[in-house]
Amino acid sequence: MTTAPGQAPVAEHGTRHPLDPDPVRTTKARAVFALGLIAALTGLFIGGLVPATVALQLARQARREAYASGGFLTGAAWLRRGERLAWAGLVLAAVSLVAVVVIAVVRLAEAPFGHDYPANVD
């Protein structure tokens, strides 16, 4: 059996059902990205905890909705970027909290302990 040279036949995609919705980007993807960006920018000031938490919760909801939609909700790249930024904001907040605790412990260790009596008191 031989085949003729040339292009292989391309399988035609089935026509879409007229009642199928058009694929659209989920609105939560943009919100997750914006909140993740805010979290990353304010993470060092510990203000990034709230937007990062909200972004991660919204990302979870958006992924569930996208899965349930059967591919008609898009925006997975925006969700990934927003989640990465939110995690970066959480890490920055954790680093700054650890730094504050270490600085506080070092200053507390350097502080004099007890009463400082004059030299003529036993």
mmCIF file of N, CA and C in Angstrom:
data_model
loop_
_atom_site.group_PDB
_atom_site.id
_atom_site.type_symbol
_atom_site.label_atom_id
_atom_site.label_comp_id
_atom_site.label_asym_id
_atom_site.label_seq_id
_atom_site.Cartn_x
_atom_site.Cartn_y
_atom_site.Cartn_z
ATOM 1 N N MET A 1 0.843 -1.155 0.000
ATOM 2 C CA MET A 1 0.000 0.000 0.000
ATOM 3 C C MET A 1 0.903 1.237 0.000
ATOM 4 N N THR A 2 0.675 2.139 -0.908
ATOM 5 C CA THR A 2 1.463 3.353 -1.005
ATOM 6 C C THR A 2 0.564 4.555 -0.813
ATOM 7 N N THR A 3 1.193 5.642 -0.404
ATOM 8 C CA THR A 3 0.427 6.876 -0.236
ATOM 9 C C THR A 3 0.944 7.899 -1.230
ATOM 10 N N ALA A 4 0.083 8.762 -1.632
ATOM 11 C CA ALA A 4 0.464 9.804 -2.582
ATOM 12 C C ALA A 4 1.218 10.902 -1.836
ATOM 13 N N PRO A 5 2.256 11.474 -2.448
ATOM 14 C CA PRO A 5 2.980 12.556 -1.792
ATOM 15 C C PRO A 5 2.093 13.802 -1.683
ATOM 16 N N GLY A 6 2.394 14.581 -0.695
ATOM 17 C CA GLY A 6 1.631 15.827 -0.510
ATOM 18 C C GLY A 6 1.230 15.978 0.940
ATOM 19 N N GLN A 7 0.367 16.904 1.179
ATOM 20 C CA GLN A 7 -0.069 17.179 2.537
ATOM 21 C C GLN A 7 -1.018 16.099 3.024
ATOM 22 N N ALA A 8 -0.892 15.823 4.292
ATOM 23 C CA ALA A 8 -1.802 14.867 4.904
ATOM 24 C C ALA A 8 -3.141 15.560 5.100
ATOM 25 N N PRO A 9 -4.214 14.832 4.961
ATOM 26 C CA PRO A 9 -5.517 15.472 5.143
ATOM 27 C C PRO A 9 -5.678 15.968 6.584
ATOM 28 N N VAL A 10 -6.217 17.135 6.707
ATOM 29 C CA VAL A 10 -6.436 17.740 8.014
ATOM 30 C C VAL A 10 -7.845 17.394 8.466
ATOM 31 N N ALA A 11 -7.926 16.904 9.701
ATOM 32 C CA ALA A 11 -9.242 16.561 10.230
ATOM 33 C C ALA A 11 -10.002 17.851 10.508
ATOM 34 N N GLU A 12 -11.199 17.914 10.031
ATOM 35 C CA GLU A 12 -12.009 19.106 10.259
ATOM 36 C C GLU A 12 -12.599 19.050 11.651
ATOM 37 N N HIS A 13 -12.577 20.195 12.304
ATOM 38 C CA HIS A 13 -13.175 20.273 13.622
ATOM 39 C C HIS A 13 -14.688 20.293 13.454
ATOM 40 N N GLY A 14 -15.332 19.641 14.373
ATOM 41 C CA GLY A 14 -16.788 19.643 14.332
ATOM 42 C C GLY A 14 -17.314 21.055 14.561
ATOM 43 N N THR A 15 -18.418 21.327 13.964
ATOM 44 C CA THR A 15 -18.985 22.658 14.155
ATOM 45 C C THR A 15 -19.488 22.781 15.574
ATOM 46 N N ARG A 16 -19.398 23.973 16.065
ATOM 47 C CA ARG A 16 -19.827 24.239 17.427
ATOM 48 C C ARG A 16 -21.340 24.301 17.489
ATOM 49 N N HIS A 17 -21.870 23.835 18.573
ATOM 50 C CA HIS A 17 -23.313 23.914 18.763
ATOM 51 C C HIS A 17 -23.688 25.379 18.943
ATOM 52 N N PRO A 18 -24.773 25.838 18.340
ATOM 53 C CA PRO A 18 -25.118 27.258 18.431
ATOM 54 C C PRO A 18 -25.451 27.723 19.849
ATOM 55 N N LEU A 19 -25.794 26.826 20.724
ATOM 56 C CA LEU A 19 -26.129 27.228 22.086
ATOM 57 C C LEU A 19 -24.927 27.234 23.024
ATOM 58 N N ASP A 20 -23.746 26.796 22.521
ATOM 59 C CA ASP A 20 -22.536 26.828 23.350
ATOM 60 C C ASP A 20 -22.108 28.263 23.571
ATOM 61 N N PRO A 21 -21.712 28.604 24.779
ATOM 62 C CA PRO A 21 -21.256 29.978 25.016
ATOM 63 C C PRO A 21 -19.861 30.201 24.423
ATOM 64 N N ASP A 22 -19.548 31.460 24.167
ATOM 65 C CA ASP A 22 -18.214 31.790 23.683
ATOM 66 C C ASP A 22 -17.228 31.703 24.846
ATOM 67 N N PRO A 23 -16.000 31.225 24.574
ATOM 68 C CA PRO A 23 -14.988 31.218 25.643
ATOM 69 C C PRO A 23 -14.648 32.651 26.051
ATOM 70 N N VAL A 24 -14.707 32.926 27.329
ATOM 71 C CA VAL A 24 -14.379 34.256 27.858
ATOM 72 C C VAL A 24 -13.452 34.096 29.044
ATOM 73 N N ARG A 25 -12.686 35.152 29.304
ATOM 74 C CA ARG A 25 -11.809 35.139 30.466
ATOM 75 C C ARG A 25 -12.640 35.392 31.712
ATOM 76 N N THR A 26 -12.391 34.604 32.725
ATOM 77 C CA THR A 26 -13.107 34.785 33.978
ATOM 78 C C THR A 26 -12.712 36.118 34.606
ATOM 79 N N THR A 27 -13.671 36.816 35.148
ATOM 80 C CA THR A 27 -13.385 38.124 35.746
ATOM 81 C C THR A 27 -12.571 37.978 37.025
ATOM 82 N N LYS A 28 -12.650 36.825 37.641
ATOM 83 C CA LYS A 28 -11.885 36.597 38.865
ATOM 84 C C LYS A 28 -10.387 36.502 38.579
ATOM 85 N N ALA A 29 -10.020 36.139 37.355
ATOM 86 C CA ALA A 29 -8.593 36.036 37.018
ATOM 87 C C ALA A 29 -7.928 37.398 37.109
ATOM 88 N N ARG A 30 -8.597 38.418 36.610
ATOM 89 C CA ARG A 30 -8.022 39.768 36.686
ATOM 90 C C ARG A 30 -7.958 40.248 38.132
ATOM 91 N N ALA A 31 -8.971 39.927 38.917
ATOM 92 C CA ALA A 31 -8.978 40.318 40.331
ATOM 93 C C ALA A 31 -7.874 39.606 41.100
ATOM 94 N N VAL A 32 -7.651 38.333 40.805
ATOM 95 C CA VAL A 32 -6.580 37.573 41.466
ATOM 96 C C VAL A 32 -5.230 38.188 41.129
ATOM 97 N N PHE A 33 -5.036 38.554 39.863
ATOM 98 C CA PHE A 33 -3.765 39.161 39.475
ATOM 99 C C PHE A 33 -3.566 40.504 40.180
ATOM 100 N N ALA A 34 -4.606 41.337 40.220
ATOM 101 C CA ALA A 34 -4.482 42.648 40.861
ATOM 102 C C ALA A 34 -4.198 42.504 42.356
ATOM 103 N N LEU A 35 -4.916 41.607 43.023
ATOM 104 C CA LEU A 35 -4.683 41.400 44.451
ATOM 105 C C LEU A 35 -3.308 40.796 44.711
ATOM 106 N N GLY A 36 -2.870 39.896 43.849
ATOM 107 C CA GLY A 36 -1.533 39.326 43.986
ATOM 108 C C GLY A 36 -0.453 40.375 43.812
ATOM 109 N N LEU A 37 -0.662 41.291 42.872
ATOM 110 C CA LEU A 37 0.297 42.373 42.665
ATOM 111 C C LEU A 37 0.352 43.293 43.879
ATOM 112 N N ILE A 38 -0.809 43.630 44.423
ATOM 113 C CA ILE A 38 -0.851 44.458 45.637
ATOM 114 C C ILE A 38 -0.155 43.738 46.792
ATOM 115 N N ALA A 39 -0.395 42.444 46.909
ATOM 116 C CA ALA A 39 0.230 41.666 47.986
ATOM 117 C C ALA A 39 1.747 41.645 47.842
ATOM 118 N N ALA A 40 2.229 41.498 46.614
ATOM 119 C CA ALA A 40 3.684 41.464 46.407
ATOM 120 C C ALA A 40 4.316 42.828 46.682
ATOM 121 N N LEU A 41 3.601 43.897 46.336
ATOM 122 C CA LEU A 41 4.152 45.239 46.543
ATOM 123 C C LEU A 41 4.135 45.654 48.010
ATOM 124 N N THR A 42 3.152 45.185 48.769
ATOM 125 C CA THR A 42 3.040 45.587 50.174
ATOM 126 C C THR A 42 3.435 44.470 51.124
ATOM 127 N N GLY A 43 4.027 43.419 50.615
ATOM 128 C CA GLY A 43 4.391 42.273 51.446
ATOM 129 C C GLY A 43 5.403 42.592 52.512
ATOM 130 N N LEU A 44 6.380 43.428 52.197
ATOM 131 C CA LEU A 44 7.400 43.765 53.187
ATOM 132 C C LEU A 44 6.842 44.579 54.347
ATOM 133 N N PHE A 45 5.750 45.261 54.100
ATOM 134 C CA PHE A 45 5.143 46.088 55.146
ATOM 135 C C PHE A 45 4.052 45.334 55.894
ATOM 136 N N ILE A 46 3.967 44.046 55.687
ATOM 137 C CA ILE A 46 3.018 43.128 56.317
ATOM 138 C C ILE A 46 1.582 43.447 55.903
ATOM 139 N N GLY A 47 1.391 44.438 55.041
ATOM 140 C CA GLY A 47 0.068 44.753 54.536
ATOM 141 C C GLY A 47 -0.358 43.802 53.438
ATOM 142 N N GLY A 48 0.544 42.978 52.964
ATOM 143 C CA GLY A 48 0.229 42.059 51.888
ATOM 144 C C GLY A 48 -0.471 40.792 52.322
ATOM 145 N N LEU A 49 -0.650 40.611 53.616
ATOM 146 C CA LEU A 49 -1.297 39.384 54.095
ATOM 147 C C LEU A 49 -2.755 39.294 53.658
ATOM 148 N N VAL A 50 -3.478 40.379 53.801
ATOM 149 C CA VAL A 50 -4.914 40.351 53.477
ATOM 150 C C VAL A 50 -5.145 40.189 51.977
ATOM 151 N N PRO A 51 -4.528 41.018 51.104
ATOM 152 C CA PRO A 51 -4.775 40.803 49.677
ATOM 153 C C PRO A 51 -4.284 39.451 49.180
ATOM 154 N N ALA A 52 -3.197 38.942 49.747
ATOM 155 C CA ALA A 52 -2.696 37.636 49.313
ATOM 156 C C ALA A 52 -3.673 36.526 49.675
ATOM 157 N N THR A 53 -4.234 36.612 50.863
ATOM 158 C CA THR A 53 -5.203 35.600 51.291
ATOM 159 C C THR A 53 -6.455 35.645 50.427
ATOM 160 N N VAL A 54 -6.934 36.843 50.156
ATOM 161 C CA VAL A 54 -8.131 36.990 49.315
ATOM 162 C C VAL A 54 -7.832 36.502 47.896
ATOM 163 N N ALA A 55 -6.643 36.816 47.379
ATOM 164 C CA ALA A 55 -6.272 36.381 46.030
ATOM 165 C C ALA A 55 -6.226 34.859 45.930
ATOM 166 N N LEU A 56 -5.677 34.206 46.931
ATOM 167 C CA LEU A 56 -5.597 32.741 46.888
ATOM 168 C C LEU A 56 -6.986 32.108 46.987
ATOM 169 N N GLN A 57 -7.861 32.697 47.774
ATOM 170 C CA GLN A 57 -9.227 32.167 47.864
ATOM 171 C C GLN A 57 -9.984 32.372 46.551
ATOM 172 N N LEU A 58 -9.833 33.555 45.947
ATOM 173 C CA LEU A 58 -10.488 33.811 44.661
ATOM 174 C C LEU A 58 -9.940 32.904 43.570
ATOM 175 N N ALA A 59 -8.645 32.639 43.600
ATOM 176 C CA ALA A 59 -8.046 31.753 42.601
ATOM 177 C C ALA A 59 -8.615 30.350 42.719
ATOM 178 N N ARG A 60 -8.821 29.921 43.940
ATOM 179 C CA ARG A 60 -9.413 28.598 44.155
ATOM 180 C C ARG A 60 -10.835 28.524 43.581
ATOM 181 N N GLN A 61 -11.613 29.571 43.848
ATOM 182 C CA GLN A 61 -12.976 29.614 43.310
ATOM 183 C C GLN A 61 -12.965 29.672 41.782
ATOM 184 N N ALA A 62 -12.072 30.476 41.221
ATOM 185 C CA ALA A 62 -12.014 30.625 39.769
ATOM 186 C C ALA A 62 -11.615 29.318 39.105
ATOM 187 N N ARG A 63 -10.692 28.573 39.706
ATOM 188 C CA ARG A 63 -10.316 27.278 39.131
ATOM 189 C C ARG A 63 -11.484 26.295 39.150
ATOM 190 N N ARG A 64 -12.239 26.298 40.249
ATOM 191 C CA ARG A 64 -13.422 25.424 40.319
ATOM 192 C C ARG A 64 -14.437 25.790 39.253
ATOM 193 N N GLU A 65 -14.687 27.089 39.087
ATOM 194 C CA GLU A 65 -15.657 27.533 38.091
ATOM 195 C C GLU A 65 -15.186 27.232 36.673
ATOM 196 N N ALA A 66 -13.883 27.393 36.418
ATOM 197 C CA ALA A 66 -13.347 27.109 35.090
ATOM 198 C C ALA A 66 -13.454 25.618 34.779
ATOM 199 N N TYR A 67 -13.213 24.789 35.765
ATOM 200 C CA TYR A 67 -13.331 23.346 35.554
ATOM 201 C C TYR A 67 -14.784 22.956 35.284
ATOM 202 N N ALA A 68 -15.689 23.555 36.035
ATOM 203 C CA ALA A 68 -17.107 23.236 35.868
ATOM 204 C C ALA A 68 -17.656 23.766 34.545
ATOM 205 N N SER A 69 -17.042 24.801 33.979
ATOM 206 C CA SER A 69 -17.552 25.389 32.742
ATOM 207 C C SER A 69 -17.195 24.553 31.517
ATOM 208 N N GLY A 70 -16.309 23.606 31.672
ATOM 209 C CA GLY A 70 -15.966 22.740 30.549
ATOM 210 C C GLY A 70 -15.088 23.411 29.506
ATOM 211 N N GLY A 71 -14.309 24.397 29.908
ATOM 212 C CA GLY A 71 -13.389 25.037 28.980
ATOM 213 C C GLY A 71 -13.873 26.349 28.416
ATOM 214 N N PHE A 72 -15.051 26.804 28.810
ATOM 215 C CA PHE A 72 -15.560 28.064 28.284
ATOM 216 C C PHE A 72 -15.117 29.262 29.106
ATOM 217 N N LEU A 73 -14.541 29.028 30.277
ATOM 218 C CA LEU A 73 -13.933 30.110 31.051
ATOM 219 C C LEU A 73 -12.420 29.959 30.942
ATOM 220 N N THR A 74 -11.759 31.005 30.506
ATOM 221 C CA THR A 74 -10.312 30.976 30.339
ATOM 222 C C THR A 74 -9.670 31.917 31.356
ATOM 223 N N GLY A 75 -8.368 32.101 31.261
ATOM 224 C CA GLY A 75 -7.656 33.000 32.167
ATOM 225 C C GLY A 75 -6.738 32.278 33.120
ATOM 226 N N ALA A 76 -6.348 31.058 32.784
ATOM 227 C CA ALA A 76 -5.491 30.280 33.681
ATOM 228 C C ALA A 76 -4.124 30.930 33.854
ATOM 229 N N ALA A 77 -3.607 31.587 32.816
ATOM 230 C CA ALA A 77 -2.296 32.239 32.927
ATOM 231 C C ALA A 77 -2.362 33.394 33.923
ATOM 232 N N TRP A 78 -3.438 34.174 33.887
ATOM 233 C CA TRP A 78 -3.599 35.277 34.840
ATOM 234 C C TRP A 78 -3.730 34.741 36.255
ATOM 235 N N LEU A 79 -4.424 33.622 36.396
ATOM 236 C CA LEU A 79 -4.560 33.010 37.721
ATOM 237 C C LEU A 79 -3.208 32.550 38.255
ATOM 238 N N ARG A 80 -2.418 31.898 37.405
ATOM 239 C CA ARG A 80 -1.092 31.443 37.839
ATOM 240 C C ARG A 80 -0.218 32.611 38.257
ATOM 241 N N ARG A 81 -0.210 33.664 37.444
ATOM 242 C CA ARG A 81 0.611 34.835 37.794
ATOM 243 C C ARG A 81 0.150 35.464 39.106
ATOM 244 N N GLY A 82 -1.165 35.593 39.262
ATOM 245 C CA GLY A 82 -1.698 36.179 40.486
ATOM 246 C C GLY A 82 -1.386 35.338 41.710
ATOM 247 N N GLU A 83 -1.478 34.014 41.559
ATOM 248 C CA GLU A 83 -1.151 33.133 42.680
ATOM 249 C C GLU A 83 0.326 33.235 43.043
ATOM 250 N N ARG A 84 1.181 33.292 42.047
ATOM 251 C CA ARG A 84 2.622 33.425 42.326
ATOM 252 C C ARG A 84 2.918 34.734 43.051
ATOM 253 N N LEU A 85 2.286 35.811 42.598
ATOM 254 C CA LEU A 85 2.492 37.102 43.259
ATOM 255 C C LEU A 85 1.947 37.081 44.683
ATOM 256 N N ALA A 86 0.800 36.421 44.880
ATOM 257 C CA ALA A 86 0.225 36.338 46.225
ATOM 258 C C ALA A 86 1.146 35.543 47.151
ATOM 259 N N TRP A 87 1.687 34.430 46.663
ATOM 260 C CA TRP A 87 2.615 33.657 47.486
ATOM 261 C C TRP A 87 3.882 34.452 47.773
ATOM 262 N N ALA A 88 4.336 35.230 46.787
ATOM 263 C CA ALA A 88 5.507 36.083 47.022
ATOM 264 C C ALA A 88 5.200 37.114 48.104
ATOM 265 N N GLY A 89 3.992 37.677 48.084
ATOM 266 C CA GLY A 89 3.598 38.626 49.120
ATOM 267 C C GLY A 89 3.561 37.981 50.492
ATOM 268 N N LEU A 90 3.061 36.746 50.566
ATOM 269 C CA LEU A 90 3.041 36.035 51.848
ATOM 270 C C LEU A 90 4.454 35.746 52.342
ATOM 271 N N VAL A 91 5.340 35.360 51.437
ATOM 272 C CA VAL A 91 6.727 35.078 51.824
ATOM 273 C C VAL A 91 7.400 36.360 52.310
ATOM 274 N N LEU A 92 7.187 37.464 51.609
ATOM 275 C CA LEU A 92 7.776 38.734 52.037
ATOM 276 C C LEU A 92 7.254 39.153 53.408
ATOM 277 N N ALA A 93 5.962 38.966 53.644
ATOM 278 C CA ALA A 93 5.395 39.299 54.951
ATOM 279 C C ALA A 93 5.991 38.405 56.035
ATOM 280 N N ALA A 94 6.170 37.116 55.734
ATOM 281 C CA ALA A 94 6.764 36.202 56.717
ATOM 282 C C ALA A 94 8.213 36.584 57.002
ATOM 283 N N VAL A 95 8.957 36.954 55.970
ATOM 284 C CA VAL A 95 10.353 37.366 56.162
ATOM 285 C C VAL A 95 10.417 38.612 57.035
ATOM 286 N N SER A 96 9.549 39.574 56.782
ATOM 287 C CA SER A 96 9.588 40.798 57.590
ATOM 288 C C SER A 96 9.149 40.527 59.022
ATOM 289 N N LEU A 97 8.186 39.632 59.231
ATOM 290 C CA LEU A 97 7.799 39.275 60.596
ATOM 291 C C LEU A 97 8.939 38.594 61.342
ATOM 292 N N VAL A 98 9.635 37.684 60.683
ATOM 293 C CA VAL A 98 10.773 37.009 61.308
ATOM 294 C C VAL A 98 11.869 38.025 61.630
ATOM 295 N N ALA A 99 12.111 38.951 60.718
ATOM 296 C CA ALA A 99 13.128 39.972 60.967
ATOM 297 C C ALA A 99 12.760 40.840 62.163
ATOM 298 N N VAL A 100 11.486 41.215 62.281
ATOM 299 C CA VAL A 100 11.043 42.028 63.417
ATOM 300 C C VAL A 100 11.208 41.259 64.726
ATOM 301 N N VAL A 101 10.873 39.982 64.724
ATOM 302 C CA VAL A 101 11.020 39.167 65.943
ATOM 303 C C VAL A 101 12.485 39.032 66.326
ATOM 304 N N VAL A 102 13.354 38.796 65.350
ATOM 305 C CA VAL A 102 14.786 38.668 65.644
ATOM 306 C C VAL A 102 15.337 39.974 66.190
ATOM 307 N N ILE A 103 14.974 41.076 65.591
ATOM 308 C CA ILE A 103 15.444 42.376 66.081
ATOM 309 C C ILE A 103 14.938 42.628 67.498
ATOM 310 N N ALA A 104 13.680 42.299 67.765
ATOM 311 C CA ALA A 104 13.121 42.499 69.106
ATOM 312 C C ALA A 104 13.829 41.626 70.134
ATOM 313 N N VAL A 105 14.125 40.389 69.792
ATOM 314 C CA VAL A 105 14.818 39.494 70.728
ATOM 315 C C VAL A 105 16.230 39.991 71.005
ATOM 316 N N VAL A 106 16.925 40.454 69.975
ATOM 317 C CA VAL A 106 18.288 40.959 70.165
ATOM 318 C C VAL A 106 18.262 42.212 71.033
ATOM 319 N N ARG A 107 17.338 43.103 70.806
ATOM 320 C CA ARG A 107 17.265 44.318 71.636
ATOM 321 C C ARG A 107 16.877 43.993 73.072
ATOM 322 N N LEU A 108 16.004 43.023 73.234
ATOM 323 C CA LEU A 108 15.615 42.609 74.577
ATOM 324 C C LEU A 108 16.795 41.968 75.306
ATOM 325 N N ALA A 109 17.613 41.227 74.593
ATOM 326 C CA ALA A 109 18.784 40.587 75.214
ATOM 327 C C ALA A 109 19.842 41.608 75.606
ATOM 328 N N GLU A 110 19.929 42.706 74.881
ATOM 329 C CA GLU A 110 20.917 43.728 75.195
ATOM 330 C C GLU A 110 20.467 44.649 76.327
ATOM 331 N N ALA A 111 19.184 44.676 76.636
ATOM 332 C CA ALA A 111 18.669 45.567 77.678
ATOM 333 C C ALA A 111 19.127 45.075 79.047
ATOM 334 N N PRO A 112 19.405 45.994 79.960
ATOM 335 C CA PRO A 112 19.820 45.566 81.302
ATOM 336 C C PRO A 112 18.664 44.876 82.030
ATOM 337 N N PHE A 113 19.025 43.876 82.806
ATOM 338 C CA PHE A 113 18.021 43.112 83.527
ATOM 339 C C PHE A 113 18.065 43.481 85.002
ATOM 340 N N GLY A 114 16.937 43.716 85.601
ATOM 341 C CA GLY A 114 16.885 44.028 87.031
ATOM 342 C C GLY A 114 17.097 45.511 87.300
ATOM 343 N N HIS A 115 17.333 45.834 88.570
ATOM 344 C CA HIS A 115 17.534 47.218 88.972
ATOM 345 C C HIS A 115 18.996 47.604 88.838
ATOM 346 N N ASP A 116 19.226 48.848 88.530
ATOM 347 C CA ASP A 116 20.583 49.372 88.451
ATOM 348 C C ASP A 116 20.807 50.228 89.706
ATOM 349 N N TYR A 117 21.406 49.591 90.717
ATOM 350 C CA TYR A 117 21.643 50.271 91.982
ATOM 351 C C TYR A 117 22.923 51.092 91.936
ATOM 352 N N PRO A 118 23.015 52.125 92.752
ATOM 353 C CA PRO A 118 24.262 52.900 92.813
ATOM 354 C C PRO A 118 25.390 52.039 93.385
ATOM 355 N N ALA A 119 26.606 52.519 93.207
ATOM 356 C CA ALA A 119 27.793 51.768 93.608
ATOM 357 C C ALA A 119 27.907 51.587 95.133
ATOM 358 N N ASN A 120 27.320 52.451 95.925
ATOM 359 C CA ASN A 120 27.442 52.336 97.393
ATOM 360 C C ASN A 120 26.404 51.420 98.026
ATOM 361 N N VAL A 121 25.581 50.736 97.241
ATOM 362 C CA VAL A 121 24.552 49.837 97.779
ATOM 363 C C VAL A 121 25.004 48.398 97.553
ATOM 364 N N ASP A 122 24.906 47.576 98.649
ATOM 365 C CA ASP A 122 25.280 46.156 98.522
ATOM 366 C C ASP A 122 24.169 45.365 97.937
#
